[in-house]
mmCIF file of C-alpha atoms and ligand atoms in Angstrom:
data_model
loop_
_atom_site.group_PDB
_atom_site.id
_atom_site.type_symbol
_atom_site.label_atom_id
_atom_site.label_comp_id
_atom_site.label_asym_id
_atom_site.label_seq_id
_atom_site.Cartn_x
_atom_site.Cartn_y
_atom_site.Cartn_z
ATOM 1 C CA MET A 18 6.310 -10.492 1.641
ATOM 2 C CA GLN A 19 8.452 -13.085 0.810
ATOM 3 C CA PRO A 20 10.631 -15.405 2.835
ATOM 4 C CA THR A 21 14.358 -14.309 3.088
ATOM 5 C CA ASN A 22 17.450 -15.843 1.622
ATOM 6 C CA GLY A 23 20.341 -13.761 4.144
ATOM 7 C CA SER A 24 20.206 -13.499 7.497
ATOM 8 C CA VAL A 25 19.703 -12.261 10.541
ATOM 9 C CA PHE A 26 22.337 -10.681 12.361
ATOM 10 C CA ILE A 27 22.928 -8.382 15.438
ATOM 11 C CA ARG A 28 23.245 -5.065 14.265
ATOM 12 C CA GLY A 29 22.685 -3.397 18.336
ATOM 13 C CA MET A 30 23.859 -4.139 21.446
ATOM 14 C CA GLY A 31 22.795 -2.740 25.254
ATOM 15 C CA SER A 32 23.081 -3.840 29.138
ATOM 16 C CA HIS A 33 21.639 -2.310 32.484
ATOM 17 C CA LEU A 34 23.292 -2.853 35.437
ATOM 18 C CA PRO A 35 21.636 -2.079 38.826
ATOM 19 C CA GLU A 36 23.399 0.938 40.643
ATOM 20 C CA LYS A 37 23.403 -1.474 43.972
ATOM 21 C CA ILE A 38 25.778 -3.949 44.858
ATOM 22 C CA LEU A 39 25.347 -6.408 47.152
ATOM 23 C CA THR A 40 28.408 -7.839 47.572
ATOM 24 C CA ASN A 41 29.345 -11.368 49.636
ATOM 25 C CA GLN A 42 30.185 -9.187 52.998
ATOM 26 C CA ASP A 43 26.702 -7.810 52.925
ATOM 27 C CA LEU A 44 24.555 -10.793 52.355
ATOM 28 C CA SER A 45 26.752 -13.058 55.850
ATOM 29 C CA LYS A 46 25.534 -10.723 57.535
ATOM 30 C CA LEU A 47 21.814 -11.682 56.497
ATOM 31 C CA VAL A 48 22.394 -15.695 56.775
ATOM 32 C CA GLU A 49 24.952 -17.924 57.695
ATOM 33 C CA THR A 50 27.903 -17.225 55.183
ATOM 34 C CA SER A 51 30.959 -16.051 53.874
ATOM 35 C CA ASP A 52 33.181 -14.230 51.114
ATOM 36 C CA GLU A 53 34.623 -17.681 51.491
ATOM 37 C CA TRP A 54 32.451 -20.874 50.732
ATOM 38 C CA ILE A 55 30.886 -18.181 48.265
ATOM 39 C CA GLN A 56 33.640 -17.203 45.758
ATOM 40 C CA THR A 57 35.135 -20.663 46.184
ATOM 41 C CA ARG A 58 32.117 -22.954 45.552
ATOM 42 C CA THR A 59 30.729 -20.418 43.137
ATOM 43 C CA GLY A 60 33.701 -17.670 41.817
ATOM 44 C CA ILE A 61 31.347 -14.737 42.895
ATOM 45 C CA GLN A 62 31.473 -11.629 44.365
ATOM 46 C CA SER A 63 29.341 -8.912 43.872
ATOM 47 C CA ARG A 64 26.377 -9.059 42.631
ATOM 48 C CA ARG A 65 23.433 -5.932 41.435
ATOM 49 C CA ILE A 66 20.140 -5.647 42.921
ATOM 50 C CA CYS A 67 17.846 -3.583 42.388
ATOM 51 C CA GLY A 68 15.436 -0.454 43.871
ATOM 52 C CA LYS A 69 12.322 -1.569 45.605
ATOM 53 C CA ASP A 70 10.272 0.402 42.659
ATOM 54 C CA GLU A 71 12.556 -0.664 39.659
ATOM 55 C CA TYR A 72 11.197 -3.441 37.773
ATOM 56 C CA THR A 73 12.531 -5.394 34.745
ATOM 57 C CA SER A 74 10.429 -3.280 32.726
ATOM 58 C CA ASP A 75 12.567 -0.351 34.236
ATOM 59 C CA LEU A 76 15.332 -2.813 33.124
ATOM 60 C CA ALA A 77 14.810 -3.921 30.272
ATOM 61 C CA VAL A 78 13.672 -0.137 29.147
ATOM 62 C CA ALA A 79 17.654 0.758 29.674
ATOM 63 C CA ALA A 80 19.663 -2.082 27.736
ATOM 64 C CA ALA A 81 16.991 -1.633 24.632
ATOM 65 C CA GLU A 82 17.594 2.242 25.252
ATOM 66 C CA LYS A 83 21.167 1.352 24.285
ATOM 67 C CA ALA A 84 20.793 -1.458 21.782
ATOM 68 C CA ILE A 85 19.109 0.440 19.882
ATOM 69 C CA ALA A 86 21.190 4.183 20.053
ATOM 70 C CA ASP A 87 23.543 1.328 19.368
ATOM 71 C CA ALA A 88 22.522 -0.218 16.010
ATOM 72 C CA GLY A 89 21.733 3.922 14.872
ATOM 73 C CA LEU A 90 18.073 2.773 14.520
ATOM 74 C CA ASP A 91 15.352 5.227 14.640
ATOM 75 C CA LYS A 92 13.449 3.262 16.806
ATOM 76 C CA ASP A 93 10.348 3.595 14.466
ATOM 77 C CA ALA A 94 12.248 1.138 12.900
ATOM 78 C CA ILE A 95 11.588 -1.900 15.608
ATOM 79 C CA ASP A 96 8.362 -3.747 14.459
ATOM 80 C CA LEU A 97 8.528 -6.820 16.400
ATOM 81 C CA LEU A 98 9.636 -6.985 20.570
ATOM 82 C CA ILE A 99 10.434 -9.960 22.701
ATOM 83 C CA ILE A 100 10.941 -10.493 26.551
ATOM 84 C CA ALA A 101 12.894 -13.450 28.235
ATOM 85 C CA THR A 102 12.171 -13.154 31.550
ATOM 86 C CA ILE A 103 11.311 -14.723 35.060
ATOM 87 C CA THR A 104 9.669 -12.075 36.624
ATOM 88 C CA PRO A 105 8.197 -10.085 34.601
ATOM 89 C CA ASP A 106 6.599 -7.020 36.663
ATOM 90 C CA MET A 107 3.642 -9.173 35.983
ATOM 91 C CA MET A 108 1.679 -12.372 35.464
ATOM 92 C CA PHE A 109 -0.216 -10.149 32.758
ATOM 93 C CA PRO A 110 0.664 -7.705 30.704
ATOM 94 C CA SER A 111 3.585 -9.732 29.016
ATOM 95 C CA THR A 112 6.254 -6.928 30.541
ATOM 96 C CA ALA A 113 6.547 -7.087 26.208
ATOM 97 C CA CYS A 114 4.287 -4.696 26.227
ATOM 98 C CA ILE A 115 4.437 -2.132 29.114
ATOM 99 C CA VAL A 116 8.865 -2.198 27.929
ATOM 100 C CA GLN A 117 7.188 -1.229 24.800
ATOM 101 C CA SER A 118 4.803 1.790 26.023
ATOM 102 C CA LYS A 119 7.775 2.103 27.750
ATOM 103 C CA LEU A 120 9.584 2.720 24.718
ATOM 104 C CA GLY A 121 7.392 3.753 23.011
ATOM 105 C CA LEU A 122 6.547 2.400 20.184
ATOM 106 C CA GLU A 123 3.224 1.972 17.890
ATOM 107 C CA ASN A 124 1.669 -1.064 16.799
ATOM 108 C CA ILE A 125 4.306 -3.310 17.322
ATOM 109 C CA ALA A 126 3.464 -7.196 18.110
ATOM 110 C CA ALA A 127 5.060 -7.959 21.717
ATOM 111 C CA PHE A 128 4.768 -10.689 24.229
ATOM 112 C CA ASP A 129 7.667 -12.819 27.144
ATOM 113 C CA VAL A 130 9.580 -15.478 26.491
ATOM 114 C CA GLU A 131 9.107 -18.024 29.395
ATOM 115 C CA ALA A 132 12.486 -20.080 29.636
ATOM 116 C CA ALA A 133 14.459 -19.351 32.024
ATOM 117 C CA CYS A 134 18.043 -18.785 31.862
ATOM 118 C CA SER A 135 17.742 -20.002 28.340
ATOM 119 C CA GLY A 136 15.285 -17.744 27.294
ATOM 120 C CA PHE A 137 17.996 -15.195 25.327
ATOM 121 C CA LEU A 138 18.804 -17.923 23.172
ATOM 122 C CA TYR A 139 14.932 -18.943 23.183
ATOM 123 C CA ILE A 140 14.178 -15.355 21.529
ATOM 124 C CA LEU A 141 17.219 -15.032 19.334
ATOM 125 C CA GLU A 142 15.649 -17.954 16.963
ATOM 126 C CA MET A 143 12.056 -16.829 17.776
ATOM 127 C CA ALA A 144 12.967 -13.427 16.322
ATOM 128 C CA SER A 145 15.853 -15.058 13.593
ATOM 129 C CA ALA A 146 12.804 -16.918 11.775
ATOM 130 C CA MET A 147 9.728 -13.840 12.269
ATOM 131 C CA LEU A 148 12.410 -11.486 10.657
ATOM 132 C CA HIS A 149 13.112 -14.702 7.468
ATOM 133 C CA THR A 150 9.289 -14.321 7.007
ATOM 134 C CA GLY A 151 10.041 -11.440 5.358
ATOM 135 C CA ARG A 152 6.765 -9.738 7.524
ATOM 136 C CA TYR A 153 9.021 -7.794 10.188
ATOM 137 C CA ARG A 154 11.966 -5.677 9.691
ATOM 138 C CA ASN A 155 13.848 -5.091 13.213
ATOM 139 C CA ALA A 156 13.649 -6.624 15.855
ATOM 140 C CA LEU A 157 14.615 -5.468 19.825
ATOM 141 C CA ILE A 158 15.138 -8.924 21.512
ATOM 142 C CA ILE A 159 15.232 -8.719 25.708
ATOM 143 C CA GLY A 160 16.781 -10.634 28.062
ATOM 144 C CA ALA A 161 15.157 -8.918 31.839
ATOM 145 C CA GLU A 162 15.406 -10.662 34.771
ATOM 146 C CA LYS A 163 14.205 -9.037 38.781
ATOM 147 C CA LEU A 164 15.470 -12.000 40.104
ATOM 148 C CA SER A 165 15.853 -10.022 43.971
ATOM 149 C CA SER A 166 12.414 -10.415 44.166
ATOM 150 C CA ILE A 167 11.912 -13.669 44.297
ATOM 151 C CA ILE A 168 14.935 -14.686 45.920
ATOM 152 C CA ASP A 169 14.347 -15.794 49.760
ATOM 153 C CA TRP A 170 16.706 -14.142 51.945
ATOM 154 C CA LYS A 171 16.491 -16.472 54.536
ATOM 155 C CA ASP A 172 17.605 -19.837 51.869
ATOM 156 C CA ARG A 173 21.850 -19.463 51.911
ATOM 157 C CA SER A 174 21.742 -22.570 49.707
ATOM 158 C CA THR A 175 19.962 -19.677 46.837
ATOM 159 C CA CYS A 176 20.183 -16.540 47.620
ATOM 160 C CA VAL A 177 23.747 -15.686 47.460
ATOM 161 C CA LEU A 178 23.955 -17.416 43.130
ATOM 162 C CA PHE A 179 21.503 -14.805 41.536
ATOM 163 C CA GLY A 180 21.588 -10.539 41.182
ATOM 164 C CA ASP A 181 19.097 -8.397 39.338
ATOM 165 C CA GLY A 182 20.296 -6.829 34.993
ATOM 166 C CA ALA A 183 19.430 -6.825 31.882
ATOM 167 C CA GLY A 184 21.273 -7.073 28.389
ATOM 168 C CA ALA A 185 18.835 -5.789 24.871
ATOM 169 C CA ALA A 186 19.383 -6.788 20.745
ATOM 170 C CA VAL A 187 18.510 -5.481 18.136
ATOM 171 C CA LEU A 188 17.966 -7.566 14.985
ATOM 172 C CA SER A 189 18.766 -6.915 11.362
ATOM 173 C CA ARG A 190 18.600 -8.930 8.053
ATOM 174 C CA THR A 191 21.069 -9.599 5.454
ATOM 175 C CA ASP A 192 21.217 -10.376 2.366
ATOM 176 C CA GLU A 193 24.723 -11.162 3.525
ATOM 177 C CA PRO A 194 23.876 -15.227 3.880
ATOM 178 C CA ASP A 195 26.389 -16.925 6.453
ATOM 179 C CA THR A 196 26.467 -14.617 9.442
ATOM 180 C CA GLY A 197 24.657 -13.055 12.546
ATOM 181 C CA LEU A 198 23.069 -15.863 13.687
ATOM 182 C CA LEU A 199 24.494 -19.274 12.005
ATOM 183 C CA ASP A 200 22.298 -21.977 13.966
ATOM 184 C CA SER A 201 20.599 -22.572 17.179
ATOM 185 C CA CYS A 202 19.871 -26.366 19.443
ATOM 186 C CA LEU A 203 17.529 -26.077 21.613
ATOM 187 C CA HIS A 204 15.493 -28.102 24.222
ATOM 188 C CA ALA A 205 13.718 -29.083 26.970
ATOM 189 C CA ASP A 206 12.742 -31.978 29.097
ATOM 190 C CA GLY A 207 9.946 -30.694 31.859
ATOM 191 C CA THR A 208 9.815 -33.962 33.902
ATOM 192 C CA ARG A 209 11.471 -32.842 36.141
ATOM 193 C CA PRO A 210 10.435 -29.359 36.993
ATOM 194 C CA GLU A 211 10.908 -29.791 41.105
ATOM 195 C CA LEU A 212 15.592 -29.178 40.796
ATOM 196 C CA LEU A 213 14.275 -26.094 40.029
ATOM 197 C CA GLN A 214 10.345 -24.342 40.160
ATOM 198 C CA MET A 215 8.800 -21.327 42.180
ATOM 199 C CA PRO A 216 4.924 -23.815 43.526
ATOM 200 C CA ALA A 217 3.354 -20.982 44.099
ATOM 201 C CA GLY A 218 1.388 -18.038 41.973
ATOM 202 C CA GLY A 219 0.179 -19.152 39.141
ATOM 203 C CA CYS A 220 -3.162 -21.317 38.724
ATOM 204 C CA GLN A 221 -1.178 -24.924 40.291
ATOM 205 C CA MET A 222 -1.014 -22.907 43.684
ATOM 206 C CA PRO A 223 -2.816 -19.315 44.065
ATOM 207 C CA SER A 224 -1.178 -16.823 46.785
ATOM 208 C CA THR A 225 -2.647 -18.424 49.710
ATOM 209 C CA ASN A 226 -2.386 -16.578 53.548
ATOM 210 C CA GLU A 227 -1.139 -20.710 53.624
ATOM 211 C CA SER A 228 1.541 -20.848 49.973
ATOM 212 C CA VAL A 229 3.233 -16.720 51.728
ATOM 213 C CA GLU A 230 3.276 -18.863 55.595
ATOM 214 C CA ASN A 231 5.343 -21.917 53.248
ATOM 215 C CA ARG A 232 7.518 -19.549 51.385
ATOM 216 C CA CYS A 233 5.733 -20.485 48.411
ATOM 217 C CA HIS A 234 6.453 -17.234 45.797
ATOM 218 C CA PHE A 235 10.431 -17.909 45.788
ATOM 219 C CA LEU A 236 13.125 -20.218 44.296
ATOM 220 C CA LYS A 237 13.566 -23.553 45.089
ATOM 221 C CA MET A 238 16.074 -25.758 43.855
ATOM 222 C CA ASN A 239 17.899 -29.112 43.652
ATOM 223 C CA GLY A 240 21.943 -27.431 43.782
ATOM 224 C CA ARG A 241 23.957 -30.670 42.800
ATOM 225 C CA GLU A 242 21.235 -32.305 40.150
ATOM 226 C CA ILE A 243 21.649 -29.007 38.236
ATOM 227 C CA TYR A 244 24.796 -28.364 38.510
ATOM 228 C CA ARG A 245 24.633 -32.238 36.831
ATOM 229 C CA PHE A 246 21.745 -31.266 34.938
ATOM 230 C CA ALA A 247 23.977 -27.863 33.964
ATOM 231 C CA VAL A 248 27.252 -28.903 32.623
ATOM 232 C CA ARG A 249 25.856 -32.260 31.093
ATOM 233 C CA GLY A 250 23.159 -30.373 28.609
ATOM 234 C CA MET A 251 25.971 -27.653 27.721
ATOM 235 C CA GLU A 252 28.966 -30.066 26.728
ATOM 236 C CA ARG A 253 25.859 -31.418 24.013
ATOM 237 C CA ALA A 254 24.458 -28.116 23.217
ATOM 238 C CA ALA A 255 27.813 -27.144 22.324
ATOM 239 C CA ARG A 256 29.039 -30.260 20.339
ATOM 240 C CA GLU A 257 25.486 -30.762 18.394
ATOM 241 C CA ILE A 258 26.279 -27.261 17.105
ATOM 242 C CA LEU A 259 28.955 -27.666 16.137
ATOM 243 C CA GLU A 260 28.718 -31.161 15.045
ATOM 244 C CA ARG A 261 26.172 -29.692 13.253
ATOM 245 C CA GLN A 262 28.345 -26.768 11.349
ATOM 246 C CA ASN A 263 31.086 -29.170 10.486
ATOM 247 C CA LEU A 264 33.082 -26.823 12.995
ATOM 248 C CA GLU A 265 35.984 -28.143 15.449
ATOM 249 C CA ILE A 266 36.256 -26.006 19.406
ATOM 250 C CA GLU A 267 39.265 -24.405 17.724
ATOM 251 C CA ASP A 268 36.964 -22.725 14.805
ATOM 252 C CA VAL A 269 35.556 -20.794 17.682
ATOM 253 C CA ASP A 270 36.632 -16.977 18.715
ATOM 254 C CA TRP A 271 34.440 -16.285 21.281
ATOM 255 C CA ILE A 272 32.213 -18.968 24.221
ATOM 256 C CA ILE A 273 29.890 -16.929 25.995
ATOM 257 C CA PRO A 274 27.986 -19.468 28.459
ATOM 258 C CA HIS A 275 24.904 -18.931 30.720
ATOM 259 C CA GLN A 276 27.204 -17.404 33.967
ATOM 260 C CA ALA A 277 25.875 -19.476 36.861
ATOM 261 C CA ASN A 278 28.878 -20.835 38.518
ATOM 262 C CA MET A 279 32.474 -20.682 37.812
ATOM 263 C CA ARG A 280 33.274 -24.518 38.949
ATOM 264 C CA ILE A 281 30.619 -25.009 35.584
ATOM 265 C CA ILE A 282 32.373 -23.156 33.218
ATOM 266 C CA GLU A 283 35.556 -25.051 34.307
ATOM 267 C CA THR A 284 33.977 -27.792 33.790
ATOM 268 C CA ILE A 285 33.048 -26.944 31.081
ATOM 269 C CA GLN A 286 36.185 -25.119 29.373
ATOM 270 C CA GLU A 287 37.577 -29.733 30.635
ATOM 271 C CA ARG A 288 35.637 -31.684 28.743
ATOM 272 C CA LEU A 289 35.449 -29.313 25.340
ATOM 273 C CA GLU A 290 39.349 -28.777 25.765
ATOM 274 C CA THR A 291 39.316 -25.389 25.576
ATOM 275 C CA PRO A 292 41.824 -22.678 26.617
ATOM 276 C CA LYS A 293 40.115 -21.002 28.965
ATOM 277 C CA GLU A 294 40.811 -17.477 27.514
ATOM 278 C CA LYS A 295 38.273 -18.239 24.861
ATOM 279 C CA PHE A 296 35.348 -18.091 27.645
ATOM 280 C CA TYR A 297 34.276 -14.411 28.035
ATOM 281 C CA ASN A 298 32.600 -14.265 32.006
ATOM 282 C CA ASN A 299 31.687 -11.204 34.763
ATOM 283 C CA LEU A 300 29.857 -13.750 37.083
ATOM 284 C CA GLN A 301 32.409 -12.825 39.452
ATOM 285 C CA ASN A 302 30.423 -9.162 39.921
ATOM 286 C CA TYR A 303 26.898 -10.048 39.051
ATOM 287 C CA GLY A 304 26.066 -13.162 40.082
ATOM 288 C CA ASN A 305 23.575 -15.577 37.392
ATOM 289 C CA THR A 306 20.724 -12.620 35.799
ATOM 290 C CA SER A 307 19.514 -15.933 34.310
ATOM 291 C CA ALA A 308 17.639 -14.851 30.528
ATOM 292 C CA ALA A 309 20.125 -11.876 30.972
ATOM 293 C CA SER A 310 23.110 -13.598 31.307
ATOM 294 C CA ILE A 311 23.832 -13.857 28.375
ATOM 295 C CA PRO A 312 23.434 -10.937 26.959
ATOM 296 C CA ILE A 313 24.899 -8.302 29.281
ATOM 297 C CA ALA A 314 28.027 -10.403 29.115
ATOM 298 C CA LEU A 315 28.093 -10.688 25.449
ATOM 299 C CA ASP A 316 27.514 -6.622 24.959
ATOM 300 C CA GLU A 317 30.501 -5.701 27.512
ATOM 301 C CA ALA A 318 32.752 -8.608 25.198
ATOM 302 C CA TYR A 319 31.294 -6.627 22.860
ATOM 303 C CA ARG A 320 32.624 -2.838 24.463
ATOM 304 C CA GLN A 321 35.526 -4.002 26.301
ATOM 305 C CA GLY A 322 36.218 -4.515 22.438
ATOM 306 C CA TYR A 323 37.481 -9.004 22.414
ATOM 307 C CA ILE A 324 34.487 -10.147 20.120
ATOM 308 C CA GLN A 325 35.276 -8.632 16.578
ATOM 309 C CA GLN A 326 34.060 -8.132 12.649
ATOM 310 C CA ASP A 327 33.594 -11.773 12.137
ATOM 311 C CA ASN A 328 34.260 -13.889 15.186
ATOM 312 C CA THR A 329 32.551 -17.084 15.249
ATOM 313 C CA ILE A 330 30.945 -17.030 18.556
ATOM 314 C CA LEU A 331 29.278 -20.134 20.430
ATOM 315 C CA CYS A 332 26.769 -19.296 23.387
ATOM 316 C CA LEU A 333 25.464 -21.634 26.188
ATOM 317 C CA ALA A 334 22.854 -22.063 28.129
ATOM 318 C CA PHE A 335 20.728 -24.065 30.373
ATOM 319 C CA GLY A 336 17.433 -22.900 33.680
ATOM 320 C CA ALA A 337 15.046 -23.788 34.391
ATOM 321 C CA GLY A 338 12.531 -26.197 33.168
ATOM 322 C CA LEU A 339 14.534 -27.923 32.685
ATOM 323 C CA THR A 340 15.741 -26.002 28.907
ATOM 324 C CA TRP A 341 19.106 -26.412 27.724
ATOM 325 C CA GLY A 342 20.761 -25.242 24.031
ATOM 326 C CA SER A 343 23.613 -23.919 21.910
ATOM 327 C CA SER A 344 23.742 -20.467 19.917
ATOM 328 C CA LEU A 345 26.261 -20.021 16.509
ATOM 329 C CA ILE A 346 26.580 -16.743 16.377
ATOM 330 C CA LYS A 347 29.245 -15.228 12.833
ATOM 331 C CA TRP A 348 29.750 -11.461 14.655
ATOM 332 C CA HIS A 349 28.741 -8.323 11.978
ATOM 333 C CA LYS A 350 28.224 -5.304 12.564
ATOM 334 C CA SER A 351 27.186 -3.293 8.991
HETATM 335 N N1 ACO B 405 27.601 -21.045 51.956
HETATM 336 C C1 ACO B 405 27.659 -22.096 53.821
HETATM 337 N N2 ACO B 405 27.547 -22.768 52.984
HETATM 338 C C2 ACO B 405 26.680 -23.597 52.124
HETATM 339 C C3 ACO B 405 26.243 -22.146 51.821
HETATM 340 C C4 ACO B 405 26.663 -20.890 52.071
HETATM 341 N N3 ACO B 405 26.065 -20.099 51.032
HETATM 342 N N4 ACO B 405 25.235 -22.557 50.094
HETATM 343 C C5 ACO B 405 24.869 -24.458 51.005
HETATM 344 N N5 ACO B 405 26.030 -24.266 52.587
HETATM 345 C C6 ACO B 405 26.266 -25.842 53.062
HETATM 346 C C7 ACO B 405 24.983 -27.074 52.368
HETATM 347 O O1 ACO B 405 24.033 -26.373 53.582
HETATM 348 C C8 ACO B 405 26.253 -28.069 52.768
HETATM 349 O O2 ACO B 405 26.134 -27.841 54.473
HETATM 350 P P1 ACO B 405 26.168 -29.216 55.251
HETATM 351 O O3 ACO B 405 27.820 -29.670 54.148
HETATM 352 O O4 ACO B 405 26.730 -30.037 56.587
HETATM 353 O O5 ACO B 405 24.965 -29.376 55.002
HETATM 354 C C9 ACO B 405 27.866 -27.586 52.765
HETATM 355 O O6 ACO B 405 27.310 -25.748 52.808
HETATM 356 C C10 ACO B 405 27.334 -28.462 50.762
HETATM 357 O O7 ACO B 405 26.901 -28.080 50.202
HETATM 358 P P2 ACO B 405 26.070 -28.403 48.482
HETATM 359 O O8 ACO B 405 24.833 -27.455 48.110
HETATM 360 O O9 ACO B 405 27.042 -29.486 48.963
HETATM 361 O O10 ACO B 405 27.007 -26.957 48.369
HETATM 362 P P3 ACO B 405 27.291 -27.513 46.572
HETATM 363 O O11 ACO B 405 29.658 -27.100 46.447
HETATM 364 O O12 ACO B 405 26.951 -28.502 45.928
HETATM 365 O O13 ACO B 405 27.344 -25.880 45.745
HETATM 366 C C11 ACO B 405 25.324 -24.807 44.343
HETATM 367 C C12 ACO B 405 26.063 -25.503 46.184
HETATM 368 C C13 ACO B 405 26.946 -23.776 44.546
HETATM 369 C C14 ACO B 405 24.871 -23.588 44.518
HETATM 370 C C15 ACO B 405 25.724 -25.781 43.348
HETATM 371 O O14 ACO B 405 24.929 -26.541 43.744
HETATM 372 C C16 ACO B 405 25.397 -25.247 41.735
HETATM 373 O O15 ACO B 405 25.798 -24.163 41.303
HETATM 374 N N6 ACO B 405 24.477 -25.566 41.726
HETATM 375 C C17 ACO B 405 23.569 -24.859 40.096
HETATM 376 C C18 ACO B 405 22.715 -24.004 40.842
HETATM 377 C C19 ACO B 405 22.688 -23.309 39.245
HETATM 378 O O16 ACO B 405 24.075 -22.893 39.001
HETATM 379 N N7 ACO B 405 21.359 -22.725 39.010
HETATM 380 C C20 ACO B 405 20.908 -21.699 38.003
HETATM 381 C C21 ACO B 405 20.559 -22.849 37.761
HETATM 382 S S1 ACO B 405 19.745 -21.716 36.542
HETATM 383 C C22 ACO B 405 18.335 -20.855 36.389
HETATM 384 O O17 ACO B 405 17.155 -21.199 35.780
HETATM 385 C C23 ACO B 405 18.140 -20.335 37.531
#
């Protein structure tokens, strides 16, 4: 099998959100907060939360089924499955293997990638590179999270920010050059893990009575530092990819930023001197769904008819790691 010369494009998209809605008013009964504080500081109004027996793999399967149907492919045509998540069903086996079994996909490569909220852009690049080898035909990539399972519902500084959900894409090759995924810029800086982490559950701090009592199995975040890093990282990644592709921001039709905080998105918009109408946002309904955030937004923007054939789309992400990056996509539906 020979490496290919054409492009890799998103052939189908799908997303899935759990039914249960948790509003800011609901949260104000759990912790000392208010709808006014949450909306002013973040733009979030509500988020979706999984039921007790609903797992990351279930969200991923539901999103994947829609993406496969949208791609118009038989599921047996898929031979690669990559899932980005920081909330796998369990430490191992991978959620990708669980999803493979639930979808009834046989004899395919399946694995998870952990790059937090930048995860979907990482797996988009990775699956695209694997398809370009010519050794795989069609890839299913999914960002899926049950963040409600690692949220400290007593910590008002984090519990208001996050939600559950999944977004999926089927990627295929085309002989047509310069379409689909045009470029990716991915970055990481592991020097400050304490800014956003879940300290326990790995080999450094296995589960003990003490780790549970000290609430170390929950997400911990330095909000202010992450805010600064998010603005810097996403602006840098946007400028880098545009420069590399000899494009101006005016050449971009849609910007899909990681849906973490409306104030972060507005600051990016000001720094890039771009009209806010170019940004597709849905964080008011779902909060921050980490690796699922960009594919859910991309899927909604596409299904609602905003994204059109040959549109140029700039995706921007940042997350724990720290990780950040950008992807430039020319929308191509076969
Ligand atoms: N309700 C009411 N008051 C609150 C709440 C709340 N939910 N949370 C914090 N406060 C209080 C604080 O205690 C503080 O009170 P004090 O002044 O008496 O100490 C005050 O509000 C201000 O707190 P700040 O942390 O300074 O508030 P800030 O304006 O920075 O907003 C926020 C906090 C929304 C978390 C912001 O820093 C942010 O969005 N940061 C980025 C977070 C992010 O994007 N994380 C996702 C990372 S992606 C991933 O990989 C998971």
